[in-house]
Coordinates of C-alpha atoms in Angstrom, one line a residue:
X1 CA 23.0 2.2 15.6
X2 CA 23.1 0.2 12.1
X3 CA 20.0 0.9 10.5
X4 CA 21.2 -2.2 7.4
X5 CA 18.5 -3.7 6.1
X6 CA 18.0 -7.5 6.2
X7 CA 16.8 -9.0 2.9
X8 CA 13.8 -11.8 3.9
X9 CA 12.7 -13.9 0.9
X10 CA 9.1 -13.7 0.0
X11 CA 8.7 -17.6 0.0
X12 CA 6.3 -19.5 2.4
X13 CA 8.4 -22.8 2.8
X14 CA 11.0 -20.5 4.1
X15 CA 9.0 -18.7 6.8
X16 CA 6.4 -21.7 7.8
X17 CA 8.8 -22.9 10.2
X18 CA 9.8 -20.3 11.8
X19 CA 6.0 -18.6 12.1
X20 CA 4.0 -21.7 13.1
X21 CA 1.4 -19.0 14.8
X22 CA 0.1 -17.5 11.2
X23 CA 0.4 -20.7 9.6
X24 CA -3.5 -20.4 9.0
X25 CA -2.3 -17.9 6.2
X26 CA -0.7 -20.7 3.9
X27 CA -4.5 -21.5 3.5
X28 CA -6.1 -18.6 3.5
X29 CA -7.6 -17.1 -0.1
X30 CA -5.6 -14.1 -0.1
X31 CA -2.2 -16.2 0.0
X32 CA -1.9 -17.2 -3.4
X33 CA 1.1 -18.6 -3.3
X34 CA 1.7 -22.1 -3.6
X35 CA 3.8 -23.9 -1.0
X36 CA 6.3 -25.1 -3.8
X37 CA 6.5 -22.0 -5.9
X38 CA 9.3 -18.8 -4.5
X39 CA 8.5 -15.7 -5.0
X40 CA 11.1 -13.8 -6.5
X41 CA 10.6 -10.0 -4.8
X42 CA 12.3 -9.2 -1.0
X43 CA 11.6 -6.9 1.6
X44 CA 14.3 -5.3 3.8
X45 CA 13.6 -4.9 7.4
X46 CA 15.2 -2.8 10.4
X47 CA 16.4 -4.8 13.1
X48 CA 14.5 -2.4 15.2
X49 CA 11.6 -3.1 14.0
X50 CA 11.4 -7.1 14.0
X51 CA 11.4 -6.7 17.9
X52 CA 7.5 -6.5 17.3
X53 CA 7.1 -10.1 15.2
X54 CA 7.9 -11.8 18.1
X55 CA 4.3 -12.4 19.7
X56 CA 1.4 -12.1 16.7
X57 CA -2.0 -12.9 17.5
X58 CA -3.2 -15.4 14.7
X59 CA -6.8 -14.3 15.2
X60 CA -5.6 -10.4 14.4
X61 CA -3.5 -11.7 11.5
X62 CA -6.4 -13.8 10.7
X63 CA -8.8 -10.7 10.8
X64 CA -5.7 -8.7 8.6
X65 CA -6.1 -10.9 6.0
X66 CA -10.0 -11.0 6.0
X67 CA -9.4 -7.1 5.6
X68 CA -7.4 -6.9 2.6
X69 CA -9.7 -9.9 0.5
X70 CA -12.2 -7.4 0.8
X71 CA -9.9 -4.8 -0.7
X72 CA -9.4 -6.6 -3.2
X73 CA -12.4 -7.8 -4.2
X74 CA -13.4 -3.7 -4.1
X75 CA -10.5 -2.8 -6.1
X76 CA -11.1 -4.9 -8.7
X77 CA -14.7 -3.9 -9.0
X78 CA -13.2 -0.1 -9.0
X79 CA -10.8 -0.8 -11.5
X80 CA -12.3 -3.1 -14.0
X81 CA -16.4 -1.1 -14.2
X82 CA -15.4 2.7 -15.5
X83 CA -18.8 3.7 -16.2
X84 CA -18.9 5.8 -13.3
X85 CA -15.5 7.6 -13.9
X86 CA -15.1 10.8 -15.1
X87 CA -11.6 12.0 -17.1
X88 CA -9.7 14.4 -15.2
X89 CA -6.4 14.2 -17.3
X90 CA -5.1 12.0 -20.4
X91 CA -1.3 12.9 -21.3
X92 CA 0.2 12.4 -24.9
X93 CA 2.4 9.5 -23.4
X94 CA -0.6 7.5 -22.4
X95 CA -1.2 8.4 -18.9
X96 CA -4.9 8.2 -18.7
X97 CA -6.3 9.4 -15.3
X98 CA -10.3 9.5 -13.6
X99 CA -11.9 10.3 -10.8
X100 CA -15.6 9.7 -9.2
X101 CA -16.9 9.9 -6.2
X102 CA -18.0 7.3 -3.7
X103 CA -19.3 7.3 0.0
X104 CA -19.1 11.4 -0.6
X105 CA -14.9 10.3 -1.0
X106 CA -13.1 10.6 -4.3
X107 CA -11.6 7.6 -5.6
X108 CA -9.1 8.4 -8.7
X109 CA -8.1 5.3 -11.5
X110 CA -4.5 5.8 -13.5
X111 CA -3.3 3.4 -16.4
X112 CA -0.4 3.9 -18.2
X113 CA 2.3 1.9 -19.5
X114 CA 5.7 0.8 -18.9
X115 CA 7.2 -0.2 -22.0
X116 CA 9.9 -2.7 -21.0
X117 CA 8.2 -6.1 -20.7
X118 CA 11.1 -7.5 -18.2
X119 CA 10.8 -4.9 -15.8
X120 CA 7.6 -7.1 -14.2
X121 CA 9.3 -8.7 -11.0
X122 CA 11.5 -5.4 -10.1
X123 CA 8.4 -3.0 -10.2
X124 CA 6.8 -5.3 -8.2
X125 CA 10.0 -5.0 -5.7
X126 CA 10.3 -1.7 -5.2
X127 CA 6.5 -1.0 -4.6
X128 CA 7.0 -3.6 -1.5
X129 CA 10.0 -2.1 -0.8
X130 CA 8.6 -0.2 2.2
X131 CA 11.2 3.0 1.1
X132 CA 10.2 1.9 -3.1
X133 CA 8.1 5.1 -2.6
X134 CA 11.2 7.3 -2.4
X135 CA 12.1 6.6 -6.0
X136 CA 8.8 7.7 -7.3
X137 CA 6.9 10.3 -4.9
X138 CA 8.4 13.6 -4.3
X139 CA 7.2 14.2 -0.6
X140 CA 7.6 10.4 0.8
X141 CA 10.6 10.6 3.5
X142 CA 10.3 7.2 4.6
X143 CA 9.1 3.9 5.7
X144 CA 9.4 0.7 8.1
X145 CA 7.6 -2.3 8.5
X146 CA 5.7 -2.4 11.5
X147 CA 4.0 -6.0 11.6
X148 CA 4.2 -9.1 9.4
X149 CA 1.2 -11.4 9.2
X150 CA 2.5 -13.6 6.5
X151 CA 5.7 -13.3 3.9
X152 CA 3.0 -10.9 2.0
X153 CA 1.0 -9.8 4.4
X154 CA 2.4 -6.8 6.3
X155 CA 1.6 -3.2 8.3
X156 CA 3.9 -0.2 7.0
X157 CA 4.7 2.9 8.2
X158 CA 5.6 5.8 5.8
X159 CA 5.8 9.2 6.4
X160 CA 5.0 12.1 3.5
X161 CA 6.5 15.8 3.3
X162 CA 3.3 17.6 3.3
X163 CA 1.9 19.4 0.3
X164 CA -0.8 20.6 2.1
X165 CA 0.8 22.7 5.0
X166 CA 4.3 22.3 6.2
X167 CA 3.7 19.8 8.5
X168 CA 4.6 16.3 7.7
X169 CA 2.3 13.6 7.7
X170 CA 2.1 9.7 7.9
X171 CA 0.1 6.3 7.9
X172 CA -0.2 3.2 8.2
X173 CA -1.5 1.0 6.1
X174 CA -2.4 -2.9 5.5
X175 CA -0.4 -4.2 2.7
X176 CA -0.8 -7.3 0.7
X177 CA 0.8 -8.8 -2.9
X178 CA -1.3 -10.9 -4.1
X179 CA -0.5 -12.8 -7.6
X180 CA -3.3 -13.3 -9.3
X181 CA -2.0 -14.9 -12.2
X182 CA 1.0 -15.7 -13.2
X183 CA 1.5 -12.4 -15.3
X184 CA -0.3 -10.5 -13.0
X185 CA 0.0 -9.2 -9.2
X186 CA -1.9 -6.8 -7.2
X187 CA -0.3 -5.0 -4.4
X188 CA -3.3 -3.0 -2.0
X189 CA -3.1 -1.0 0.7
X190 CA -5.6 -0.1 3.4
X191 CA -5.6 2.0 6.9
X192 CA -7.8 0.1 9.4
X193 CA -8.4 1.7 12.9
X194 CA -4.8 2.1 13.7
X195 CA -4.0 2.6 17.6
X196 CA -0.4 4.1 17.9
X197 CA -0.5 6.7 20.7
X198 CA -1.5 7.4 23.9
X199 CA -5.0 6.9 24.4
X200 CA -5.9 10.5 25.5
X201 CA -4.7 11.2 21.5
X202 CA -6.8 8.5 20.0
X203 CA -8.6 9.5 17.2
X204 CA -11.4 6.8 15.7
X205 CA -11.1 6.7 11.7
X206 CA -13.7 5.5 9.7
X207 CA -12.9 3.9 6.3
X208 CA -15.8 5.0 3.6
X209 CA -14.5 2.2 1.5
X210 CA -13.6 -0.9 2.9
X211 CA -16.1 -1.1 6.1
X212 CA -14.2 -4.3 7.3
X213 CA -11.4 -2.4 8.2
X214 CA -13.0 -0.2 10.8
X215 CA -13.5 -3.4 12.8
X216 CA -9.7 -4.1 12.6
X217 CA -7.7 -2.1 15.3
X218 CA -3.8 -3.4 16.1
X219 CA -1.8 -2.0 18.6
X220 CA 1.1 -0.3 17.0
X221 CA 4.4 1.1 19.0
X222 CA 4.9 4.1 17.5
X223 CA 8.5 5.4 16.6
X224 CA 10.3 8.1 18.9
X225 CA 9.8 10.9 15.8
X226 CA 5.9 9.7 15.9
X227 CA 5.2 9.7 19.5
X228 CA 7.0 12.9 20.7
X229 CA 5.5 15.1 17.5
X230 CA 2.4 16.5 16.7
X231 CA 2.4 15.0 13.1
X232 CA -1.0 14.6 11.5
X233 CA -2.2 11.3 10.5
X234 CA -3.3 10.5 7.1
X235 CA -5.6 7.5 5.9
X236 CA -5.4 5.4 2.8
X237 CA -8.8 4.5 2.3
X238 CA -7.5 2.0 -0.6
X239 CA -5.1 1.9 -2.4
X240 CA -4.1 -0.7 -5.0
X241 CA -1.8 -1.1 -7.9
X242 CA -2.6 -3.8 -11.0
X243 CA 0.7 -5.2 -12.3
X244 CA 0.2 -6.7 -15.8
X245 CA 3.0 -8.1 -18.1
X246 CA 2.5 -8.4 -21.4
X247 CA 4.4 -9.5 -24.5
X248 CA 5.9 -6.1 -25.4
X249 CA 4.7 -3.7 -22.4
X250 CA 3.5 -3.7 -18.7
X251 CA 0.3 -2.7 -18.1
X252 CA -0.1 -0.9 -14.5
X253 CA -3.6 0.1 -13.2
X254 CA -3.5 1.8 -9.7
X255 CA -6.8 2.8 -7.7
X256 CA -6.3 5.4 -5.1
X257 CA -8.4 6.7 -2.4
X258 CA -6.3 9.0 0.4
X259 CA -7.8 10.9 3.4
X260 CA -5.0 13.9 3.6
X261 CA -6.8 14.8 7.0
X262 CA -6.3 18.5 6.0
X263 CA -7.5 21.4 7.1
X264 CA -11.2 22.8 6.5
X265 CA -9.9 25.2 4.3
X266 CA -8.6 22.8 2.1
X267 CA -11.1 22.7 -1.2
X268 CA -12.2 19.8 -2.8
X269 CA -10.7 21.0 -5.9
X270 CA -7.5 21.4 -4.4
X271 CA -7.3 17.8 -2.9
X272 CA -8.2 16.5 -5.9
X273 CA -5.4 18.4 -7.7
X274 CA -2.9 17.1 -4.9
X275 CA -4.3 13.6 -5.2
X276 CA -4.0 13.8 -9.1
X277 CA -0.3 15.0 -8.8
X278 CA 0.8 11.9 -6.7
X279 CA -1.4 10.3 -9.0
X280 CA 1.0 11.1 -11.8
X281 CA 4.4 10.8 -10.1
X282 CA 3.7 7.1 -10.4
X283 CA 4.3 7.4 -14.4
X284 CA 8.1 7.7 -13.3
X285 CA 7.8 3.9 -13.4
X286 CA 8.6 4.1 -17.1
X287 CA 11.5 5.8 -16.6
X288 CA 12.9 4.1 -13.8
X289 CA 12.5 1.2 -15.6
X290 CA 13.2 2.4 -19.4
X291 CA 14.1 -0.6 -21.8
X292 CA 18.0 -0.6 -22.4

């Protein structure tokens, strides 16, 4: 079976026509891009997986995009007030990272920098890049697209190595670019109340963070190495990363918030030090991306 990837171009001139059914997302405040202006990033999608795209509720898409303004509007709060945060870690390179607690969940905050300037469009790439995360994390095995809303506006499926037990894991999660400016994008993420199994295996999943998403609850087909497996299901309860260019540097913020769904005996402190060693893998940025 060819598993290729199709490049689709990020632009919304380019998919109105053929997507007439989530056209309400041209207007909508999370699509901030205008109708004449191309985005420059891509996503590659499996064949396989476009067989879904072909009947979209526009009231769910509609609802998907009310979810992740929400995010965003949260993430920015999180990542711009640090009063509450408490340093966990602050490397010699720059690496800054905090953690604090809310809803009785920890939410961790990382800046660092990546010091070419021109790397701005192609970090945004591969973090939409639904396997981008293969590059950076050490337990990410892979990821596909499950649903697209809009041209930025999608449902992703990625599964993890676990570094809890030796189980893997996986989740799905809302994503959404959103350019804020024109040198700066956000890209968050958020599981809603994801429906991908039998319903004998449903599990409800409440989001501590962003309520609005535990009124959002798609359908999803699961994959064959999802449906026949007993593989845990994580949550992101947000997730977002702040992409800033600047004239000599860009500036990354990213706020995380991850349910692991581990085990009881699982401390506190130990999450946290998982959490704070994906946390840090993101730093690989800078080298990824090292000026020439």
């Amino acid at each position: 079976m060819n598993k290729g990837y199709i490049k689709i171009a990020l632009a919304f001139l380019s998919v109105a026509g053929c997507m007439q059914n989530i056209a309400f997302a041209s207007e909508h405040a999370l699509s901030t891009n205008s109708l004449n202006k191309e985005s420059k990033q891509q996503l590659f999608i499996d064949p396989e997986e476009d067989k879904q795209q072909l009947f979209i509720d526009p009231e769910e898409a509609k609802q998907a995009a009310d979810v992740m303004a929400d995010a965003l509007a949260i993430a920015q709060e999180h990542a711009q007030i640090s009063e509450d945060y408490k340093l966990y870690s602050k490397n010699g390179d720059g690496a800054t990272l905090y953690f604090k607690k809310i809803n009785e969940t920890d939410i961790g905050k990382l800046d660092f920098i990546v010091s070419n300037p021109d790397s701005y469009d192609d970090i945004i790439s591969m973090l939409l890049d639904p396997n981008g995360p293969k590059k950076i994390y050490n337990t990410f095995v892979d990821g596909h697209v499950s649903r697209i809303y809009d041209p930025n506006l999608l449902i992703i499926r990625r599964q993890y190595k676990s570094n809890i037990i030796g189980l893997q894991r996986y989740c799905y999660a809302l994503v959404n670019k959103v350019e804020l400016s024109d040198d700066e994008t956000a890209i968050i993420m958020v599981s809603s109340d994801t429906n991908d199994r039998d319903s004998k295996d449903y599990e409800i999943h409440l989001n501590p963070i962003v309520e609005s998403a535990n009124f959002f609850k798609p359908d999803i087909d699961p994959l064959e190495d999802i449906r026949n497996a007993n593989v845990p299901k994580m949550h992101v309860n947000l997730a977002a990363f702040f992409i800033k260019k600047e004239a000599d540097c860009i500036k990354i913020t990213i706020i995380s918030s991850i349910d692991y769904n581990a085990p009881s005996y699982i401390s506190q402190i130990a999450l946290r030090k998982i959490a704070s060693t994906n946390f840090l893998q993101a730093t690989k940025l800078r080298d990824i991306f090292k000026k020439e």
